[in-house]
XYZ file of C-alpha atoms in Angstrom:
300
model
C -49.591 -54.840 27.021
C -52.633 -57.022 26.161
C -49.965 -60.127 25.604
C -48.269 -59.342 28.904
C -51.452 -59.686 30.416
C -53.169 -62.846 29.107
C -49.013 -64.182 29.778
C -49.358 -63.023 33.468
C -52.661 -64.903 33.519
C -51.432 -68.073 32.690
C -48.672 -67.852 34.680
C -50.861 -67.302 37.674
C -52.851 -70.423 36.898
C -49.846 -72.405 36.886
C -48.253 -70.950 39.685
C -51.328 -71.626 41.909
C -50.800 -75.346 40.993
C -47.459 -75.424 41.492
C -48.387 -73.128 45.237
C -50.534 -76.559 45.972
C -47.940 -78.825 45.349
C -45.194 -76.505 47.234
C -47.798 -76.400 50.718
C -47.013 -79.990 50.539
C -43.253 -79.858 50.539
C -43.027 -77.162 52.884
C -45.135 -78.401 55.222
C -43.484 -81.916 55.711
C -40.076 -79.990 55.921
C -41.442 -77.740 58.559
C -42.660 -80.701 60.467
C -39.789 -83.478 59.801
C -37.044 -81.834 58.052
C -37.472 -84.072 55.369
C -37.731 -83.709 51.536
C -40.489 -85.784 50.598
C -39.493 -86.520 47.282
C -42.657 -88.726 46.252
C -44.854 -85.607 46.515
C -44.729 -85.664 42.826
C -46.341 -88.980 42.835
C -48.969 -88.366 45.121
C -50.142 -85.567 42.400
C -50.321 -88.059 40.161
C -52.104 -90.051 41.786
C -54.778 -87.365 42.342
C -55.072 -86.836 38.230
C -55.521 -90.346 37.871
C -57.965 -90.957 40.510
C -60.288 -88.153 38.787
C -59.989 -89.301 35.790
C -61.324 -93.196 37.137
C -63.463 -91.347 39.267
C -65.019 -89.615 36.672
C -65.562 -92.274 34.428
C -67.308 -94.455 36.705
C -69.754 -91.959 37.869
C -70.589 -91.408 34.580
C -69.494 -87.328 35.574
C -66.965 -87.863 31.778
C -69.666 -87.342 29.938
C -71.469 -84.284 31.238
C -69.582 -80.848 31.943
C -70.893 -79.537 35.474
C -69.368 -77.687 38.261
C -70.873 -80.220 40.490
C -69.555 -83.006 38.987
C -65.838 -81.616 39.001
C -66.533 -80.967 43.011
C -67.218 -84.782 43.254
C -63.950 -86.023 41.302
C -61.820 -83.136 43.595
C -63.344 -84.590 46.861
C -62.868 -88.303 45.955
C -59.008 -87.460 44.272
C -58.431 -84.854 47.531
C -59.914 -88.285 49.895
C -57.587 -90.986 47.966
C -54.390 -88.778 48.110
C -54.713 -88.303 51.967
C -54.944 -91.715 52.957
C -51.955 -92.152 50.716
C -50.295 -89.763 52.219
C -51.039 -91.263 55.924
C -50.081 -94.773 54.436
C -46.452 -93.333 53.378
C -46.509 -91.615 56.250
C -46.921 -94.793 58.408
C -45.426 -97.398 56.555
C -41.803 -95.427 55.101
C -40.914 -92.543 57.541
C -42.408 -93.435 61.109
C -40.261 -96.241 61.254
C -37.492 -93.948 60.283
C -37.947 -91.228 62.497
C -34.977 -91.527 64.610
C -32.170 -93.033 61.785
C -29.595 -90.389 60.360
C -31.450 -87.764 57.954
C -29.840 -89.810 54.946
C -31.824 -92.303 55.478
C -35.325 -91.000 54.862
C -34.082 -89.177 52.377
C -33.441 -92.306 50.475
C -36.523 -93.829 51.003
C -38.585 -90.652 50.084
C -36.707 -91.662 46.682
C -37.665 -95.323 46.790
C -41.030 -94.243 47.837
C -41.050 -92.253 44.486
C -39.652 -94.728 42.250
C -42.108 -97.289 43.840
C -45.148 -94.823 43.246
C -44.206 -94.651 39.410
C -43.572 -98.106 38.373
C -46.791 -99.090 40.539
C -48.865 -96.338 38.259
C -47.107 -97.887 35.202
C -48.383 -101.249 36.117
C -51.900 -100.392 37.335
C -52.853 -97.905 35.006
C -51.004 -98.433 31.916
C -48.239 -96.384 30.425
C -50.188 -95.008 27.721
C -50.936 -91.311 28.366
C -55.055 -90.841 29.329
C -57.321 -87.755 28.549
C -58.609 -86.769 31.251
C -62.353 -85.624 31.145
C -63.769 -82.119 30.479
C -65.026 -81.690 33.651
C -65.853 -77.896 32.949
C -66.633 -77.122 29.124
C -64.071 -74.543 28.083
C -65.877 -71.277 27.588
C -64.523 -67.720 27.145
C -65.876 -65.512 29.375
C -64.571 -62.003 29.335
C -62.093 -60.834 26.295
C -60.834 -57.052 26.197
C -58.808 -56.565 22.848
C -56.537 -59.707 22.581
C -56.981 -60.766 26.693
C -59.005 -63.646 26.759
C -60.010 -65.361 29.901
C -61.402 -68.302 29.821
C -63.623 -70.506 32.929
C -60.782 -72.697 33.118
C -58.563 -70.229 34.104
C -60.892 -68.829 36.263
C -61.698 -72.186 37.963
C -57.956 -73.042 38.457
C -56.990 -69.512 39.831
C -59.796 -69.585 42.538
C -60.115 -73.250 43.774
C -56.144 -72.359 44.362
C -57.031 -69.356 46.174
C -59.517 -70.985 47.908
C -57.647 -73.976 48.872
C -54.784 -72.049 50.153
C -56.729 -69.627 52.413
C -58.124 -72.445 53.728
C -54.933 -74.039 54.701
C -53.821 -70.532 56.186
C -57.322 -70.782 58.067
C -55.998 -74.542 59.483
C -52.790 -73.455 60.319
C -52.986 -70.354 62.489
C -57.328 -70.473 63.633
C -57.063 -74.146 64.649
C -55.924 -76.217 67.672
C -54.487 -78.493 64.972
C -52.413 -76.062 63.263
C -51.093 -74.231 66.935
C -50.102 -78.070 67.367
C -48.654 -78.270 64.090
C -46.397 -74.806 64.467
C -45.718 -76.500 67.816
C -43.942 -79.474 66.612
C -42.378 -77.616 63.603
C -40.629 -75.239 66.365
C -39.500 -77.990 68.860
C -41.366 -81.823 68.682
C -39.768 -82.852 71.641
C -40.979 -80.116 73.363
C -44.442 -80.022 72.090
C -44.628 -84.062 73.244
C -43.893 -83.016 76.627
C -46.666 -80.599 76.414
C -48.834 -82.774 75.761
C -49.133 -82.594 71.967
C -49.977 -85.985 70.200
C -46.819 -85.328 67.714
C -47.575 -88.467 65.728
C -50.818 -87.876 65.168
C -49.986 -83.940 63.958
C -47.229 -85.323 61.414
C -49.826 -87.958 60.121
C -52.293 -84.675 59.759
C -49.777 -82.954 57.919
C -49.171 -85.581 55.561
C -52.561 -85.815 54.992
C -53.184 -82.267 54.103
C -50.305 -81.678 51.524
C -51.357 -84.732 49.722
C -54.885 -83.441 49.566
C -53.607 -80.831 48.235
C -51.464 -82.014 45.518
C -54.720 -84.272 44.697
C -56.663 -80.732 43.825
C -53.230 -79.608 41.970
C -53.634 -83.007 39.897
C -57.659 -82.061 38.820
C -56.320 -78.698 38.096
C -54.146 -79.996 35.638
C -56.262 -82.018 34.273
C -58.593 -79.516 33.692
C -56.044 -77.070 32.134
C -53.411 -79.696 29.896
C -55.822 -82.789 29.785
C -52.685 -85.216 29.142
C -51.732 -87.293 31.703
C -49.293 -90.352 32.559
C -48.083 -91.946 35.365
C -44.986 -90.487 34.900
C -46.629 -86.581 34.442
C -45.483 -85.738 38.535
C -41.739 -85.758 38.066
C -40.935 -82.516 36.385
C -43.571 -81.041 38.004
C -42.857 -81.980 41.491
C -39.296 -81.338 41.310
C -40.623 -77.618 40.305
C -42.588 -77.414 43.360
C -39.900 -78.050 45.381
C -37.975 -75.254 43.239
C -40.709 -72.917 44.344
C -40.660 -73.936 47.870
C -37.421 -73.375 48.111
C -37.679 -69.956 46.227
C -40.362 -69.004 49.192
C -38.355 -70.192 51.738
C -38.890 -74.045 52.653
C -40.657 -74.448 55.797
C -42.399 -71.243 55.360
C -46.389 -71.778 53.823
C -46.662 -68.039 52.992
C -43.324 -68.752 51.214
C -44.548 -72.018 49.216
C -47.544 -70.122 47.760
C -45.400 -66.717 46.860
C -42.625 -69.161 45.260
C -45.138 -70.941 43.663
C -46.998 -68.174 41.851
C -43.575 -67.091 40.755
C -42.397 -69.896 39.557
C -45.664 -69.855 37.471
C -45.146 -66.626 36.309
C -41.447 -66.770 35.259
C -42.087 -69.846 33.590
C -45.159 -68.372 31.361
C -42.560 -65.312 30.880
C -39.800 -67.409 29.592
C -41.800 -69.287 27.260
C -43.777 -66.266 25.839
C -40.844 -63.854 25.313
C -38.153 -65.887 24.647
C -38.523 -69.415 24.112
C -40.699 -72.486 25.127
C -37.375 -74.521 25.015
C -36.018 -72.689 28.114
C -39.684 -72.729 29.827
C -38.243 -76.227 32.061
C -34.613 -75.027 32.791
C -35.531 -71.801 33.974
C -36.962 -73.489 37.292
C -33.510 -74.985 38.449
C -31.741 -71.795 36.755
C -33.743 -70.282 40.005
C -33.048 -72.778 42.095
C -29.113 -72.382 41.516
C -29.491 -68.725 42.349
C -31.694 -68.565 45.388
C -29.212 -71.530 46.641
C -26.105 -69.344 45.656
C -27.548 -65.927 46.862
C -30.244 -66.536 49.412
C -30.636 -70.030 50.691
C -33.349 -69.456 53.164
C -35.557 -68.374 49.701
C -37.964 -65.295 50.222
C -39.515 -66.047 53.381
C -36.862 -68.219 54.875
C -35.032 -67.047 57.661
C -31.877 -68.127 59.576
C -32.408 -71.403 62.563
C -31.680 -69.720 65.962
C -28.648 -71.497 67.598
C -29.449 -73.234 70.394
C -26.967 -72.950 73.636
């Protein structure tokens, strides 16, 4: 029972991350019916930016929750005016070309994204810094749960009730559900629809920044290469929730999290990646909308 529990643990850890990464997805599908594919990259880019960020405050070399607050702002500030920029420069343009075509891009846009993290920061895996100094603070029998863990599971938590907060307290996110529902539409009411896209952009790359210092924190490996697997899991759990759907993205997430902890704690850490797209197979084969999902109405 004890094992199941410190398994369930970690699984929840990782599935917030991957829930973080997901929001991102989802959200630019809700918006655009698009699969941004260079999500991955833009968590990434977050890791990396912490780890710089860290360094050059001199925050590397002393363990403080303050200090890890500093490198999530700055990575969460970098991502979202990446996310803007991609935004602006490789789908705006796009906007009105058959759906194949951003679809390709979002690909380019990846591939880009990765050879231009090759190039600027090397292609030698980095450390990155121990932000928190692991610590164990509560062990019953053979559960132990460390700060880490702790950290990761609430700034998740915290991060996603926050979006929730955005989307249905704020005049942004009514505008948001507004264009999701019908753009053209919202534009004629008077909704800047641009402007709302842009936003979203900018808050699911924030978010996959914090996903990226979660990491970090947890497996303190990282490459420019590290958001490939992982972002193509996201978009496994934001399908499994339902794409489009946030509450969906965060379920999928933390059970995608779970599963995978499962998998690689019961049976086998070999089958710990091809579990996710075993999933994915499924929910397309038995439930496409995912969780939360539900059937488009048909318009007459």
């Amino acid at each position: 029972m004890e094992q199941f529990l410190q398994q369930l643990l970690n699984g929840i850890a990782w599935g917030g991350i991957y829930a973080l990464i997901a929001l991102g997805y989802t959200m630019v599908y809700g918006v655009l019916r698009l699969i941004n594919f260079a999500h991955g990259e833009v968590y990434m880019v977050g890791a990396m930016t912490g780890y710089y960020v860290a360094h050059a405050l001199g925050l590397a070399r002393q363990s403080s929750l303050a200090g890890l607050l500093v490198v999530l702002a700055a990575a969460m500030a970098v991502c979202a005016l990446l996310g803007a920029t991609i935004e602006r420069v490789a789908y705006r343009p796009l906007r009105s070309a058959p759906r194949l075509a951003p679809l390709i891009t979002a690909i380019g846009v990846s591939l880009l994204l990765q050879n231009a993290g090759q190039l600027v920061f090397g292609a030698d895996p980095k450390f990155f810094p121990p932000l928190l100094q692991a610590r164990e603070v509560l062990r019953v029998g053979a559960l132990a749960v460390s700060n880490i863990q702790l950290t990761v599971v609430a700034t998740a938590l915290v991060l996603m009730a926050a979006l929730q907060l955005v989307v249905m307290r704020t005049r942004f996110g009514r505008a948001m559900r507004a264009v999701s529902v019908d753009a053209p539409a919202a534009a004629l009411m008077g909704v800047p629809v641009d402007r709302v896209i842009t936003g979203t952009f900018v808050l699911g790359s924030a978010l996959a920044a914090a996903a990226g210092i979660l990491v970090g924190l947890s497996n303190p490996k990282i490459d420019p290469l590290m958001g490939l697997l992982p972002g193509l899991k996201a978009f496994v759990a934001a399908v499994l929730g339902g794409i489009g759907s946030i509450p969906g993205a965060m379920v999928g997430g933390l059970l995608l999290g779970i599963v995978e902890t499962l998998v690689a704690g019961y049976l086998s850490s070999t089958y710990r990646d091809a579990i996710a797209f075993v999933i994915l197979i499924a929910i397309l084969l038995y439930r496409p909308t995912g969780l939360f999902g539900s059937e488009p109405a048909e318009k007459v």
